[in-house]
């Protein structure tokens, strides 16, 4: 049954023409006062783009795991950046949120939600991993948990980053997001 | 229309729902409320098996199979009986989702059909009709649901219309009027996905026709409810609710006043 549902979902996803490459040129205002591109800088191999919502309790539950992943993979060349694409996103509010949540990475503002649309982000907690050319290597959830965090979850993002840094194709390149709907309009 | 509604991240679910209802009074045709006479008791127990399946990304189907038992006691007579009730198949399609847009709410079309798989009152053998478990005819439902989130709050308004097929029993042909229901709800979601909700619904039904002649028997049924959901894990959750027909004259007409308790255990797959 799941494979059938997934097949239908895949057809639907293809129909919405989500890009396989991310835009490499745009810059987005960050809570650290810097305008960021979302592709990796010279010394970085990959960027993990985490779509953010101040209201999503599912993402809030994952804050510690995201912080841990960022701390673990930053020395290995992976930059984390959170993107707030929601209507009414405010840099001051996101700056306070980034501080309160202890994010060791900035939240950038995607005004108009264009980046979310280009990358197919519909839910908070959706992650896209890209390389310097903007090629997308992973898209989906942080892991298989929603709000009840388990030790035996499927750590999709960690596995994808581990595989990519080892020169392998991610064992799971696409996964389901269990977060909240992003308010994009 | 069933307790088996899939959340946006769920592909399927299955559950068991237990209901207990006590009819403690009724509203007469002049809308006057009367408490049940002493030594008169009516309890209804129901166990529902239900499931839901996401068939397209924004569309889901649900099936509910009820088992119903009734206990009635009047001075000098009491009875307990029941059986399989009327099976319901329903669908929901979400054109937009709550929270997706600032000004456009979640908009969903609801449709369903109830099959006369239960025992109708005419074919019941028990003198108090406790083995009657269904309405004896097909019922079609159509509805529109609007929902919007605001932070942890979810507000919803649902309008439903239900129409039962004309029935003929012996020389009597009965055609019930359409039943209209307006349901409003406000729910608050906690960080652990638990939620509490207040629900208000009001149902009206016009005059039926018997052998082509309109009978004066309009119905009005108000209902107040408080419900909650508690996730035992990401896959398992408990749902419960307490529903009451306010025993206030003029609110209801030609309808029993009930207190109903509902408890459901649900397993979902994402």
Coordinates of C-alpha atoms in Angstrom, one line a residue, chain A:
Chain A
X1 CA 0.0 0.0 0.0
X2 CA 2.8 2.4 0.9
X3 CA 4.6 1.9 -2.4
X4 CA 1.3 2.6 -4.2
X5 CA 0.8 5.8 -2.2
X6 CA 4.4 6.8 -2.7
X7 CA 4.1 6.2 -6.4
X8 CA 1.1 8.5 -6.6
X9 CA 2.9 11.1 -4.5
X10 CA 6.0 10.9 -6.7
X11 CA 3.9 11.5 -9.8
X12 CA 2.3 14.5 -8.1
X13 CA 5.7 15.8 -7.0
X14 CA 7.0 15.5 -10.6
X15 CA 4.0 17.4 -11.8
X16 CA 4.8 20.4 -9.6
X17 CA 8.3 20.5 -11.3
X18 CA 10.5 20.8 -8.3
X19 CA 13.9 21.6 -9.4
X20 CA 16.8 19.2 -9.2
X21 CA 19.2 22.2 -8.9
X22 CA 18.9 25.1 -6.6
X23 CA 19.5 28.7 -7.6
X24 CA 23.1 29.6 -7.0
X25 CA 23.0 33.4 -7.4
X26 CA 20.5 34.8 -4.9
X27 CA 21.4 36.3 -1.5
X28 CA 19.2 36.2 1.6
X29 CA 19.4 38.4 4.6
X30 CA 20.5 36.4 7.7
X31 CA 19.9 36.8 11.4
X32 CA 23.7 37.2 11.7
X33 CA 23.6 40.4 9.7
X34 CA 25.1 38.8 6.6
X35 CA 23.5 38.3 3.2
X36 CA 24.0 34.6 2.4
X37 CA 23.9 32.4 -0.7
X38 CA 22.4 29.0 0.0
X39 CA 25.1 27.1 -2.0
X40 CA 28.3 26.2 -0.1
X41 CA 31.2 28.7 0.1
X42 CA 34.7 27.8 -1.1
X43 CA 35.8 25.7 1.9
X44 CA 32.5 23.9 2.2
X45 CA 31.3 20.8 0.4
X46 CA 27.6 20.9 1.1
X47 CA 24.9 23.1 2.5
X48 CA 22.0 21.7 4.5
X49 CA 19.0 24.0 4.0
X50 CA 16.4 23.6 6.7
X51 CA 13.0 25.2 6.1
X52 CA 12.0 27.0 9.3
X53 CA 8.8 28.2 11.0
X54 CA 8.5 29.9 14.3
X55 CA 5.2 28.2 14.9
X56 CA 6.0 24.6 14.1
X57 CA 6.1 22.5 17.2
X58 CA 7.4 19.5 15.2
X59 CA 10.5 21.5 14.2
X60 CA 10.9 22.8 17.7
X61 CA 11.1 19.3 19.0
X62 CA 13.9 18.6 16.6
X63 CA 15.9 21.7 17.5
X64 CA 18.4 19.8 19.6
X65 CA 19.0 17.2 16.9
X66 CA 19.5 19.9 14.3
X67 CA 22.0 21.7 16.6
X68 CA 23.8 18.4 17.1
X69 CA 24.0 17.7 13.4
X70 CA 25.2 21.2 12.6
X71 CA 28.0 20.8 15.3
X72 CA 28.9 17.4 14.1
X73 CA 29.1 18.2 10.3
X74 CA 30.4 21.8 10.3
X75 CA 34.0 20.7 10.9
X76 CA 33.6 18.2 8.0
X77 CA 32.5 20.9 5.5
X78 CA 28.8 21.1 5.8
X79 CA 27.1 24.4 6.4
X80 CA 23.7 24.6 7.9
X81 CA 21.3 27.4 7.1
X82 CA 17.7 27.7 8.2
X83 CA 15.3 29.5 5.7
X84 CA 12.2 31.3 6.8
X85 CA 9.9 31.5 3.7
X86 CA 6.7 32.2 5.6
X87 CA 4.4 35.2 5.0
X88 CA 5.3 37.9 7.5
X89 CA 8.8 36.6 8.2
X90 CA 10.7 39.2 10.2
X91 CA 14.5 39.3 10.7
X92 CA 14.2 40.6 14.2
X93 CA 11.8 37.9 15.3
X94 CA 13.9 35.2 13.7
X95 CA 17.1 36.6 15.3
X96 CA 15.4 36.2 18.7
X97 CA 14.3 32.7 17.7
X98 CA 17.8 31.7 16.5
X99 CA 19.2 32.9 19.9
X100 CA 16.5 31.3 22.0
X101 CA 16.9 27.9 20.2
X102 CA 20.6 28.1 20.3
X103 CA 21.1 27.6 16.6
X104 CA 24.8 27.7 15.7
X105 CA 23.8 28.8 12.2
X106 CA 21.8 31.7 10.8
X107 CA 18.2 31.9 9.8
X108 CA 17.8 33.7 6.4
X109 CA 14.7 35.3 5.1
X110 CA 13.2 34.1 1.8
X111 CA 10.9 37.0 1.0
X112 CA 8.0 36.0 -1.1
X113 CA 8.7 32.3 -0.6
X114 CA 10.4 32.0 -4.0
X115 CA 13.2 29.7 -2.8
X116 CA 10.6 27.4 -1.0
X117 CA 8.7 27.1 -4.2
X118 CA 11.8 26.4 -6.3
X119 CA 13.0 23.7 -3.9
X120 CA 9.5 22.2 -3.3
X121 CA 9.4 23.1 0.4
X122 CA 5.8 22.7 1.7
X123 CA 6.5 21.7 5.3
X124 CA 8.7 23.2 8.1
X125 CA 11.5 20.7 8.8
X126 CA 12.0 20.0 5.1
X127 CA 15.7 19.8 4.4
X128 CA 17.6 20.1 1.1
X129 CA 21.3 19.2 0.8
X130 CA 23.1 20.9 -2.1
X131 CA 26.6 21.1 -3.4
X132 CA 28.5 24.2 -4.8
X133 CA 26.9 23.9 -8.2
X134 CA 23.4 23.8 -6.6
X135 CA 22.9 20.1 -7.3
X136 CA 20.4 18.6 -4.9
X137 CA 21.6 15.4 -3.3
X138 CA 19.0 14.9 -0.6
X139 CA 15.5 16.3 0.1
X140 CA 13.1 15.3 2.9
X141 CA 12.9 15.2 6.7
X142 CA 15.5 15.5 9.4
X143 CA 14.6 11.9 10.5
X144 CA 11.6 9.6 10.8
X145 CA 10.3 11.0 14.0
X146 CA 7.5 13.6 14.4
X147 CA 7.3 14.7 18.1
X148 CA 8.1 11.6 20.1
X149 CA 11.8 11.3 19.5
X150 CA 13.2 7.8 19.5
X151 CA 16.7 6.4 19.6
X152 CA 15.9 3.9 16.9
X153 CA 14.6 6.5 14.4
X154 CA 15.8 6.5 10.8
X155 CA 18.4 9.4 10.7
X156 CA 17.8 10.4 7.1
X157 CA 19.8 13.6 7.1
X158 CA 22.7 12.3 9.1
X159 CA 22.9 9.2 6.8
X160 CA 22.7 11.4 3.7
X161 CA 25.5 13.7 4.9
X162 CA 27.7 10.7 6.0
X163 CA 27.3 9.1 2.6
X164 CA 28.0 12.2 0.7
X165 CA 31.1 13.0 2.7
X166 CA 32.3 9.5 2.1
X167 CA 31.8 10.0 -1.7
X168 CA 28.7 7.8 -1.9
X169 CA 25.3 8.5 -3.2
X170 CA 22.9 8.9 -0.2
X171 CA 21.3 5.6 0.6
X172 CA 18.0 7.5 1.0
X173 CA 17.9 10.5 -1.3
X174 CA 14.3 11.5 -0.6
X175 CA 12.2 11.0 2.5
X176 CA 8.9 12.1 3.9
X177 CA 8.6 15.2 6.1
X178 CA 6.4 15.0 9.2
X179 CA 6.3 18.7 10.0
X180 CA 3.8 21.5 9.8
X181 CA 2.5 23.3 6.6
X182 CA 4.6 26.3 5.7
X183 CA 2.5 29.5 5.4
X184 CA 3.8 30.6 2.0
X185 CA 0.9 32.7 0.7

